[in-house]
Amino acid sequence: MTDSNPEERCGSDGDLALRTTLLPKDTNPAGTIFGGVILSLIDQAGEVAMRKINPHRRYVTIAMDSIKFIAPVFVGDLISLYTCKPEVGRTSVSVQVDVLVERRDRPGVEVIVTVAKVTYVAIGGDGKPIPVVG
Ligand SMILES: CC(C)(COP(=O)(O)OP(=O)(O)OC[C@H]1O[C@@H](n2cnc3c(N)ncnc32)[C@H](O)[C@@H]1OP(=O)(O)O)[C@@H](O)C(=O)NCCC(=O)NCCS
């Protein structure tokens, strides 16, 4: 998977979907936050964005179209996930999710650590795709 076009990034101009900090239990052997934990946060942030598209739909993730871990995340970082540029298809919606952190020793300064594009599909009660809008 490749990085998204930098011009397509939301940064802190996007919609704030989630803000959290993580614990030592979330680290990898290198002592930084495990990528799978960040992926989980990205998926949750995208789901929050889907609620704004059509709150009456149930969505499942069909693809993480692109992801790039640009810089590490550390225990104690204030992690913010921003979403932008939703692209609404017939049954699917793709959205850009950017992860920014404020380091403990640099309050007030957010740096971008991960960028991703995620696609969700609206499903009906039978688990099959249904139109996002309508
Ligand atoms: C989501 C699911 C219901 C879609 O069923 P499907 O029959 O494969 O869907 P379709 O081929 O009709 O495609 C549905 C939409 O997804 C889009 N899509 C399909 N594959 C895609 C991919 N690799 N990347 C991005 N979009 C994709 C299609 O273009 C279509 O969008 P559109 O209607 O806006 O044009 C089915 O794949 C599924 O249940 N997957 C598991 C989802 C899940 O459990 N996710 C949680 C993680 S385990």
mmCIF file with all atom_site columns, C-alpha atoms and ligand atoms in Angstrom:
data_model
loop_
_atom_site.group_PDB
_atom_site.id
_atom_site.type_symbol
_atom_site.label_atom_id
_atom_site.label_alt_id
_atom_site.label_comp_id
_atom_site.label_asym_id
_atom_site.label_entity_id
_atom_site.label_seq_id
_atom_site.pdbx_PDB_ins_code
_atom_site.Cartn_x
_atom_site.Cartn_y
_atom_site.Cartn_z
_atom_site.occupancy
_atom_site.B_iso_or_equiv
_atom_site.pdbx_formal_charge
_atom_site.auth_seq_id
_atom_site.auth_comp_id
_atom_site.auth_asym_id
_atom_site.auth_atom_id
_atom_site.pdbx_PDB_model_num
ATOM   1   C CA  . MET A 1 1   ? 0.000   0.000  0.000  1.00 0.00 ? 1   MET A CA  1
ATOM   2   C CA  . THR A 1 2   ? 1.192   3.496  -0.735 1.00 0.00 ? 2   THR A CA  1
ATOM   3   C CA  . ASP A 1 3   ? 1.028   6.904  0.888  1.00 0.00 ? 3   ASP A CA  1
ATOM   4   C CA  . SER A 1 4   ? -1.837  9.138  -0.124 1.00 0.00 ? 4   SER A CA  1
ATOM   5   C CA  . ASN A 1 5   ? -1.056  12.238 -2.148 1.00 0.00 ? 5   ASN A CA  1
ATOM   6   C CA  . PRO A 1 6   ? 0.237   14.766 0.423  1.00 0.00 ? 6   PRO A CA  1
ATOM   7   C CA  . GLU A 1 7   ? -2.041  17.387 -1.138 1.00 0.00 ? 7   GLU A CA  1
ATOM   8   C CA  . GLU A 1 8   ? -5.010  15.237 -0.163 1.00 0.00 ? 8   GLU A CA  1
ATOM   9   C CA  . ARG A 1 9   ? -4.134  15.171 3.528  1.00 0.00 ? 9   ARG A CA  1
ATOM   10  C CA  . CYS A 1 10  ? -6.500  16.771 6.013  1.00 0.00 ? 10  CYS A CA  1
ATOM   11  C CA  . GLY A 1 11  ? -4.136  17.597 8.850  1.00 0.00 ? 11  GLY A CA  1
ATOM   12  C CA  . SER A 1 12  ? -5.805  19.469 11.667 1.00 0.00 ? 12  SER A CA  1
ATOM   13  C CA  . ASP A 1 13  ? -8.118  21.187 9.140  1.00 0.00 ? 13  ASP A CA  1
ATOM   14  C CA  . GLY A 1 14  ? -10.116 17.957 8.979  1.00 0.00 ? 14  GLY A CA  1
ATOM   15  C CA  . ASP A 1 15  ? -12.978 16.991 11.280 1.00 0.00 ? 15  ASP A CA  1
ATOM   16  C CA  . LEU A 1 16  ? -11.748 15.817 14.670 1.00 0.00 ? 16  LEU A CA  1
ATOM   17  C CA  . ALA A 1 17  ? -13.121 12.289 15.043 1.00 0.00 ? 17  ALA A CA  1
ATOM   18  C CA  . LEU A 1 18  ? -11.164 10.907 18.012 1.00 0.00 ? 18  LEU A CA  1
ATOM   19  C CA  . ARG A 1 19  ? -8.654  12.089 20.602 1.00 0.00 ? 19  ARG A CA  1
ATOM   20  C CA  . THR A 1 20  ? -6.865  9.777  23.010 1.00 0.00 ? 20  THR A CA  1
ATOM   21  C CA  . THR A 1 21  ? -3.624  8.745  24.682 1.00 0.00 ? 21  THR A CA  1
ATOM   22  C CA  . LEU A 1 22  ? -2.186  5.230  24.809 1.00 0.00 ? 22  LEU A CA  1
ATOM   23  C CA  . LEU A 1 23  ? -0.548  3.072  27.477 1.00 0.00 ? 23  LEU A CA  1
ATOM   24  C CA  . PRO A 1 24  ? 2.605   0.908  27.669 1.00 0.00 ? 24  PRO A CA  1
ATOM   25  C CA  . LYS A 1 25  ? 0.430   -2.166 26.937 1.00 0.00 ? 25  LYS A CA  1
ATOM   26  C CA  . ASP A 1 26  ? 0.001   -0.796 23.390 1.00 0.00 ? 26  ASP A CA  1
ATOM   27  C CA  . THR A 1 27  ? 3.717   -0.792 22.549 1.00 0.00 ? 27  THR A CA  1
ATOM   28  C CA  . ASN A 1 28  ? 5.786   -3.023 20.282 1.00 0.00 ? 28  ASN A CA  1
ATOM   29  C CA  . PRO A 1 29  ? 9.206   -4.454 21.232 1.00 0.00 ? 29  PRO A CA  1
ATOM   30  C CA  . ALA A 1 30  ? 10.814  -1.198 20.041 1.00 0.00 ? 30  ALA A CA  1
ATOM   31  C CA  . GLY A 1 31  ? 8.893   0.667  22.726 1.00 0.00 ? 31  GLY A CA  1
ATOM   32  C CA  . THR A 1 32  ? 6.737   2.697  20.344 1.00 0.00 ? 32  THR A CA  1
ATOM   33  C CA  . ILE A 1 33  ? 3.011   2.251  19.779 1.00 0.00 ? 33  ILE A CA  1
ATOM   34  C CA  . PHE A 1 34  ? 2.104   -0.909 17.834 1.00 0.00 ? 34  PHE A CA  1
ATOM   35  C CA  . GLY A 1 35  ? 0.882   -0.149 14.302 1.00 0.00 ? 35  GLY A CA  1
ATOM   36  C CA  . GLY A 1 36  ? -2.161  -2.386 14.735 1.00 0.00 ? 36  GLY A CA  1
ATOM   37  C CA  . VAL A 1 37  ? -3.384  -0.168 17.566 1.00 0.00 ? 37  VAL A CA  1
ATOM   38  C CA  . ILE A 1 38  ? -3.167  2.874  15.284 1.00 0.00 ? 38  ILE A CA  1
ATOM   39  C CA  . LEU A 1 39  ? -5.013  0.968  12.548 1.00 0.00 ? 39  LEU A CA  1
ATOM   40  C CA  . SER A 1 40  ? -7.805  0.244  15.014 1.00 0.00 ? 40  SER A CA  1
ATOM   41  C CA  . LEU A 1 41  ? -8.064  3.946  15.897 1.00 0.00 ? 41  LEU A CA  1
ATOM   42  C CA  . ILE A 1 42  ? -8.132  4.855  12.194 1.00 0.00 ? 42  ILE A CA  1
ATOM   43  C CA  . ASP A 1 43  ? -10.966 2.404  11.597 1.00 0.00 ? 43  ASP A CA  1
ATOM   44  C CA  . GLN A 1 44  ? -12.922 3.889  14.524 1.00 0.00 ? 44  GLN A CA  1
ATOM   45  C CA  . ALA A 1 45  ? -12.324 7.443  13.292 1.00 0.00 ? 45  ALA A CA  1
ATOM   46  C CA  . GLY A 1 46  ? -13.586 6.518  9.836  1.00 0.00 ? 46  GLY A CA  1
ATOM   47  C CA  . GLU A 1 47  ? -16.696 5.008  11.391 1.00 0.00 ? 47  GLU A CA  1
ATOM   48  C CA  . VAL A 1 48  ? -17.330 8.306  13.191 1.00 0.00 ? 48  VAL A CA  1
ATOM   49  C CA  . ALA A 1 49  ? -17.063 10.088 9.831  1.00 0.00 ? 49  ALA A CA  1
ATOM   50  C CA  . MET A 1 50  ? -19.600 7.662  8.338  1.00 0.00 ? 50  MET A CA  1
ATOM   51  C CA  . ARG A 1 51  ? -22.187 8.779  10.905 1.00 0.00 ? 51  ARG A CA  1
ATOM   52  C CA  . LYS A 1 52  ? -22.089 12.225 9.323  1.00 0.00 ? 52  LYS A CA  1
ATOM   53  C CA  . ILE A 1 53  ? -22.657 10.840 5.824  1.00 0.00 ? 53  ILE A CA  1
ATOM   54  C CA  . ASN A 1 54  ? -25.848 8.949  6.715  1.00 0.00 ? 54  ASN A CA  1
ATOM   55  C CA  . PRO A 1 55  ? -26.423 8.181  10.400 1.00 0.00 ? 55  PRO A CA  1
ATOM   56  C CA  . HIS A 1 56  ? -29.206 5.743  9.517  1.00 0.00 ? 56  HIS A CA  1
ATOM   57  C CA  . ARG A 1 57  ? -26.849 3.283  7.853  1.00 0.00 ? 57  ARG A CA  1
ATOM   58  C CA  . ARG A 1 58  ? -24.701 0.487  9.299  1.00 0.00 ? 58  ARG A CA  1
ATOM   59  C CA  . TYR A 1 59  ? -21.218 0.325  7.787  1.00 0.00 ? 59  TYR A CA  1
ATOM   60  C CA  . VAL A 1 60  ? -18.446 -2.247 7.538  1.00 0.00 ? 60  VAL A CA  1
ATOM   61  C CA  . THR A 1 61  ? -14.875 -1.625 6.485  1.00 0.00 ? 61  THR A CA  1
ATOM   62  C CA  . ILE A 1 62  ? -14.134 -3.117 3.083  1.00 0.00 ? 62  ILE A CA  1
ATOM   63  C CA  . ALA A 1 63  ? -10.637 -1.727 2.469  1.00 0.00 ? 63  ALA A CA  1
ATOM   64  C CA  . MET A 1 64  ? -7.774  0.218  3.887  1.00 0.00 ? 64  MET A CA  1
ATOM   65  C CA  . ASP A 1 65  ? -6.830  1.593  0.489  1.00 0.00 ? 65  ASP A CA  1
ATOM   66  C CA  . SER A 1 66  ? -3.612  3.239  1.611  1.00 0.00 ? 66  SER A CA  1
ATOM   67  C CA  . ILE A 1 67  ? -1.679  3.705  4.814  1.00 0.00 ? 67  ILE A CA  1
ATOM   68  C CA  . LYS A 1 68  ? 1.655   5.219  5.675  1.00 0.00 ? 68  LYS A CA  1
ATOM   69  C CA  . PHE A 1 69  ? 3.220   5.292  9.112  1.00 0.00 ? 69  PHE A CA  1
ATOM   70  C CA  . ILE A 1 70  ? 5.306   8.449  8.786  1.00 0.00 ? 70  ILE A CA  1
ATOM   71  C CA  . ALA A 1 71  ? 6.636   8.820  12.324 1.00 0.00 ? 71  ALA A CA  1
ATOM   72  C CA  . PRO A 1 72  ? 6.383   6.840  15.575 1.00 0.00 ? 72  PRO A CA  1
ATOM   73  C CA  . VAL A 1 73  ? 3.786   7.354  18.276 1.00 0.00 ? 73  VAL A CA  1
ATOM   74  C CA  . PHE A 1 74  ? 4.965   7.285  21.896 1.00 0.00 ? 74  PHE A CA  1
ATOM   75  C CA  . VAL A 1 75  ? 3.249   6.480  25.164 1.00 0.00 ? 75  VAL A CA  1
ATOM   76  C CA  . GLY A 1 76  ? 1.846   9.748  26.490 1.00 0.00 ? 76  GLY A CA  1
ATOM   77  C CA  . ASP A 1 77  ? 1.446   11.430 23.099 1.00 0.00 ? 77  ASP A CA  1
ATOM   78  C CA  . LEU A 1 78  ? -1.922  13.154 22.680 1.00 0.00 ? 78  LEU A CA  1
ATOM   79  C CA  . ILE A 1 79  ? -3.262  11.445 19.563 1.00 0.00 ? 79  ILE A CA  1
ATOM   80  C CA  . SER A 1 80  ? -5.844  13.143 17.354 1.00 0.00 ? 80  SER A CA  1
ATOM   81  C CA  . LEU A 1 81  ? -7.519  11.601 14.325 1.00 0.00 ? 81  LEU A CA  1
ATOM   82  C CA  . TYR A 1 82  ? -8.942  13.922 11.682 1.00 0.00 ? 82  TYR A CA  1
ATOM   83  C CA  . THR A 1 83  ? -11.075 12.943 8.693  1.00 0.00 ? 83  THR A CA  1
ATOM   84  C CA  . CYS A 1 84  ? -11.723 14.765 5.438  1.00 0.00 ? 84  CYS A CA  1
ATOM   85  C CA  . LYS A 1 85  ? -12.654 14.468 1.792  1.00 0.00 ? 85  LYS A CA  1
ATOM   86  C CA  . PRO A 1 86  ? -15.340 11.772 1.973  1.00 0.00 ? 86  PRO A CA  1
ATOM   87  C CA  . GLU A 1 87  ? -16.039 10.312 -1.474 1.00 0.00 ? 87  GLU A CA  1
ATOM   88  C CA  . VAL A 1 88  ? -19.551 8.914  -1.602 1.00 0.00 ? 88  VAL A CA  1
ATOM   89  C CA  . GLY A 1 89  ? -20.214 6.126  -4.105 1.00 0.00 ? 89  GLY A CA  1
ATOM   90  C CA  . ARG A 1 90  ? -23.375 4.083  -4.541 1.00 0.00 ? 90  ARG A CA  1
ATOM   91  C CA  . THR A 1 91  ? -22.894 1.677  -1.620 1.00 0.00 ? 91  THR A CA  1
ATOM   92  C CA  . SER A 1 92  ? -19.432 2.734  -0.461 1.00 0.00 ? 92  SER A CA  1
ATOM   93  C CA  . VAL A 1 93  ? -17.757 5.771  1.053  1.00 0.00 ? 93  VAL A CA  1
ATOM   94  C CA  . SER A 1 94  ? -13.994 6.407  1.124  1.00 0.00 ? 94  SER A CA  1
ATOM   95  C CA  . VAL A 1 95  ? -12.510 8.844  3.583  1.00 0.00 ? 95  VAL A CA  1
ATOM   96  C CA  . GLN A 1 96  ? -9.077  10.228 4.356  1.00 0.00 ? 96  GLN A CA  1
ATOM   97  C CA  . VAL A 1 97  ? -7.954  9.739  7.977  1.00 0.00 ? 97  VAL A CA  1
ATOM   98  C CA  . ASP A 1 98  ? -4.894  11.570 9.302  1.00 0.00 ? 98  ASP A CA  1
ATOM   99  C CA  . VAL A 1 99  ? -3.315  10.860 12.677 1.00 0.00 ? 99  VAL A CA  1
ATOM   100 C CA  . LEU A 1 100 ? -1.540  13.746 14.396 1.00 0.00 ? 100 LEU A CA  1
ATOM   101 C CA  . VAL A 1 101 ? 0.172   13.743 17.784 1.00 0.00 ? 101 VAL A CA  1
ATOM   102 C CA  . GLU A 1 102 ? 1.144   16.338 20.313 1.00 0.00 ? 102 GLU A CA  1
ATOM   103 C CA  . ARG A 1 103 ? 4.348   15.170 22.054 1.00 0.00 ? 103 ARG A CA  1
ATOM   104 C CA  . ARG A 1 104 ? 4.533   15.539 25.814 1.00 0.00 ? 104 ARG A CA  1
ATOM   105 C CA  . ASP A 1 105 ? 7.560   17.827 25.560 1.00 0.00 ? 105 ASP A CA  1
ATOM   106 C CA  . ARG A 1 106 ? 6.055   20.045 22.800 1.00 0.00 ? 106 ARG A CA  1
ATOM   107 C CA  . PRO A 1 107 ? 2.599   21.100 23.983 1.00 0.00 ? 107 PRO A CA  1
ATOM   108 C CA  . GLY A 1 108 ? 0.538   22.895 21.386 1.00 0.00 ? 108 GLY A CA  1
ATOM   109 C CA  . VAL A 1 109 ? 2.457   21.466 18.414 1.00 0.00 ? 109 VAL A CA  1
ATOM   110 C CA  . GLU A 1 110 ? 0.801   18.698 16.379 1.00 0.00 ? 110 GLU A CA  1
ATOM   111 C CA  . VAL A 1 111 ? 2.864   16.569 13.998 1.00 0.00 ? 111 VAL A CA  1
ATOM   112 C CA  . ILE A 1 112 ? 1.465   14.185 11.417 1.00 0.00 ? 112 ILE A CA  1
ATOM   113 C CA  . VAL A 1 113 ? 2.391   10.549 12.114 1.00 0.00 ? 113 VAL A CA  1
ATOM   114 C CA  . THR A 1 114 ? 0.093   8.440  9.929  1.00 0.00 ? 114 THR A CA  1
ATOM   115 C CA  . VAL A 1 115 ? -2.086  8.985  6.866  1.00 0.00 ? 115 VAL A CA  1
ATOM   116 C CA  . ALA A 1 116 ? -4.671  6.559  5.568  1.00 0.00 ? 116 ALA A CA  1
ATOM   117 C CA  . LYS A 1 117 ? -7.575  6.197  3.189  1.00 0.00 ? 117 LYS A CA  1
ATOM   118 C CA  . VAL A 1 118 ? -10.333 3.832  4.264  1.00 0.00 ? 118 VAL A CA  1
ATOM   119 C CA  . THR A 1 119 ? -13.450 2.591  2.469  1.00 0.00 ? 119 THR A CA  1
ATOM   120 C CA  . TYR A 1 120 ? -16.694 1.522  4.122  1.00 0.00 ? 120 TYR A CA  1
ATOM   121 C CA  . VAL A 1 121 ? -19.760 -0.170 2.673  1.00 0.00 ? 121 VAL A CA  1
ATOM   122 C CA  . ALA A 1 122 ? -23.307 0.425  3.873  1.00 0.00 ? 122 ALA A CA  1
ATOM   123 C CA  . ILE A 1 123 ? -25.036 -2.886 4.552  1.00 0.00 ? 123 ILE A CA  1
ATOM   124 C CA  . GLY A 1 124 ? -28.583 -3.969 5.156  1.00 0.00 ? 124 GLY A CA  1
ATOM   125 C CA  . GLY A 1 125 ? -29.888 -6.479 7.672  1.00 0.00 ? 125 GLY A CA  1
ATOM   126 C CA  . ASP A 1 126 ? -28.787 -9.344 5.424  1.00 0.00 ? 126 ASP A CA  1
ATOM   127 C CA  . GLY A 1 127 ? -25.192 -8.078 5.388  1.00 0.00 ? 127 GLY A CA  1
ATOM   128 C CA  . LYS A 1 128 ? -25.393 -7.131 1.696  1.00 0.00 ? 128 LYS A CA  1
ATOM   129 C CA  . PRO A 1 129 ? -24.460 -3.688 0.282  1.00 0.00 ? 129 PRO A CA  1
ATOM   130 C CA  . ILE A 1 130 ? -27.235 -1.103 0.120  1.00 0.00 ? 130 ILE A CA  1
ATOM   131 C CA  . PRO A 1 131 ? -27.178 2.492  -1.201 1.00 0.00 ? 131 PRO A CA  1
ATOM   132 C CA  . VAL A 1 132 ? -25.463 4.945  1.133  1.00 0.00 ? 132 VAL A CA  1
ATOM   133 C CA  . VAL A 1 133 ? -28.019 7.637  0.386  1.00 0.00 ? 133 VAL A CA  1
ATOM   134 C CA  . GLY A 1 134 ? -31.736 7.198  -0.184 1.00 0.00 ? 134 GLY A CA  1
HETATM 135 C C1  . LIG B 2 .   ? -18.612 -5.305 2.559  1.00 0.00 ? 1   LIG B C1  1
HETATM 136 C C2  . LIG B 2 .   ? -19.271 -6.449 1.793  1.00 0.00 ? 1   LIG B C2  1
HETATM 137 C C3  . LIG B 2 .   ? -20.716 -6.627 2.283  1.00 0.00 ? 1   LIG B C3  1
HETATM 138 C C4  . LIG B 2 .   ? -19.290 -6.004 0.324  1.00 0.00 ? 1   LIG B C4  1
HETATM 139 O O1  . LIG B 2 .   ? -19.842 -7.037 -0.426 1.00 0.00 ? 1   LIG B O1  1
HETATM 140 P P1  . LIG B 2 .   ? -19.390 -7.202 -1.959 1.00 0.00 ? 1   LIG B P1  1
HETATM 141 O O2  . LIG B 2 .   ? -20.380 -8.110 -2.623 1.00 0.00 ? 1   LIG B O2  1
HETATM 142 O O3  . LIG B 2 .   ? -17.950 -7.568 -1.973 1.00 0.00 ? 1   LIG B O3  1
HETATM 143 O O4  . LIG B 2 .   ? -19.572 -5.737 -2.481 1.00 0.00 ? 1   LIG B O4  1
HETATM 144 P P2  . LIG B 2 .   ? -19.525 -5.146 -3.942 1.00 0.00 ? 1   LIG B P2  1
HETATM 145 O O5  . LIG B 2 .   ? -18.569 -5.859 -4.826 1.00 0.00 ? 1   LIG B O5  1
HETATM 146 O O6  . LIG B 2 .   ? -20.952 -5.011 -4.395 1.00 0.00 ? 1   LIG B O6  1
HETATM 147 O O7  . LIG B 2 .   ? -18.933 -3.693 -3.652 1.00 0.00 ? 1   LIG B O7  1
HETATM 148 C C5  . LIG B 2 .   ? -19.584 -2.824 -2.732 1.00 0.00 ? 1   LIG B C5  1
HETATM 149 C C6  . LIG B 2 .   ? -18.893 -1.481 -2.819 1.00 0.00 ? 1   LIG B C6  1
HETATM 150 O O8  . LIG B 2 .   ? -17.562 -1.617 -2.328 1.00 0.00 ? 1   LIG B O8  1
HETATM 151 C C7  . LIG B 2 .   ? -16.634 -1.120 -3.300 1.00 0.00 ? 1   LIG B C7  1
HETATM 152 N N1  . LIG B 2 .   ? -15.430 -1.939 -3.232 1.00 0.00 ? 1   LIG B N1  1
HETATM 153 C C8  . LIG B 2 .   ? -15.309 -3.257 -3.487 1.00 0.00 ? 1   LIG B C8  1
HETATM 154 N N2  . LIG B 2 .   ? -14.052 -3.657 -3.297 1.00 0.00 ? 1   LIG B N2  1
HETATM 155 C C9  . LIG B 2 .   ? -13.353 -2.557 -2.908 1.00 0.00 ? 1   LIG B C9  1
HETATM 156 C C10 . LIG B 2 .   ? -11.993 -2.326 -2.563 1.00 0.00 ? 1   LIG B C10 1
HETATM 157 N N3  . LIG B 2 .   ? -11.077 -3.308 -2.585 1.00 0.00 ? 1   LIG B N3  1
HETATM 158 N N4  . LIG B 2 .   ? -11.635 -1.083 -2.217 1.00 0.00 ? 1   LIG B N4  1
HETATM 159 C C11 . LIG B 2 .   ? -12.527 -0.067 -2.193 1.00 0.00 ? 1   LIG B C11 1
HETATM 160 N N5  . LIG B 2 .   ? -13.838 -0.235 -2.505 1.00 0.00 ? 1   LIG B N5  1
HETATM 161 C C12 . LIG B 2 .   ? -14.230 -1.471 -2.863 1.00 0.00 ? 1   LIG B C12 1
HETATM 162 C C13 . LIG B 2 .   ? -17.363 -1.294 -4.638 1.00 0.00 ? 1   LIG B C13 1
HETATM 163 O O9  . LIG B 2 .   ? -16.826 -0.408 -5.606 1.00 0.00 ? 1   LIG B O9  1
HETATM 164 C C14 . LIG B 2 .   ? -18.782 -0.932 -4.229 1.00 0.00 ? 1   LIG B C14 1
HETATM 165 O O10 . LIG B 2 .   ? -18.899 0.472  -4.088 1.00 0.00 ? 1   LIG B O10 1
HETATM 166 P P3  . LIG B 2 .   ? -20.016 1.363  -4.890 1.00 0.00 ? 1   LIG B P3  1
HETATM 167 O O11 . LIG B 2 .   ? -21.337 0.670  -4.741 1.00 0.00 ? 1   LIG B O11 1
HETATM 168 O O12 . LIG B 2 .   ? -19.992 2.688  -4.172 1.00 0.00 ? 1   LIG B O12 1
HETATM 169 O O13 . LIG B 2 .   ? -19.565 1.434  -6.299 1.00 0.00 ? 1   LIG B O13 1
HETATM 170 C C15 . LIG B 2 .   ? -18.491 -7.787 1.946  1.00 0.00 ? 1   LIG B C15 1
HETATM 171 O O14 . LIG B 2 .   ? -17.288 -7.705 1.193  1.00 0.00 ? 1   LIG B O14 1
HETATM 172 C C16 . LIG B 2 .   ? -18.149 -8.064 3.398  1.00 0.00 ? 1   LIG B C16 1
HETATM 173 O O15 . LIG B 2 .   ? -19.034 -8.446 4.185  1.00 0.00 ? 1   LIG B O15 1
HETATM 174 N N6  . LIG B 2 .   ? -16.868 -7.888 3.795  1.00 0.00 ? 1   LIG B N6  1
HETATM 175 C C17 . LIG B 2 .   ? -16.458 -8.023 5.200  1.00 0.00 ? 1   LIG B C17 1
HETATM 176 C C18 . LIG B 2 .   ? -16.569 -6.672 5.917  1.00 0.00 ? 1   LIG B C18 1
HETATM 177 C C19 . LIG B 2 .   ? -16.118 -6.750 7.331  1.00 0.00 ? 1   LIG B C19 1
HETATM 178 O O16 . LIG B 2 .   ? -16.488 -7.638 8.061  1.00 0.00 ? 1   LIG B O16 1
HETATM 179 N N7  . LIG B 2 .   ? -15.283 -5.781 7.711  1.00 0.00 ? 1   LIG B N7  1
HETATM 180 C C20 . LIG B 2 .   ? -14.747 -5.710 9.037  1.00 0.00 ? 1   LIG B C20 1
HETATM 181 C C21 . LIG B 2 .   ? -13.316 -6.133 9.047  1.00 0.00 ? 1   LIG B C21 1
HETATM 182 S S1  . LIG B 2 .   ? -13.148 -7.833 9.410  1.00 0.00 ? 1   LIG B S1  1
#
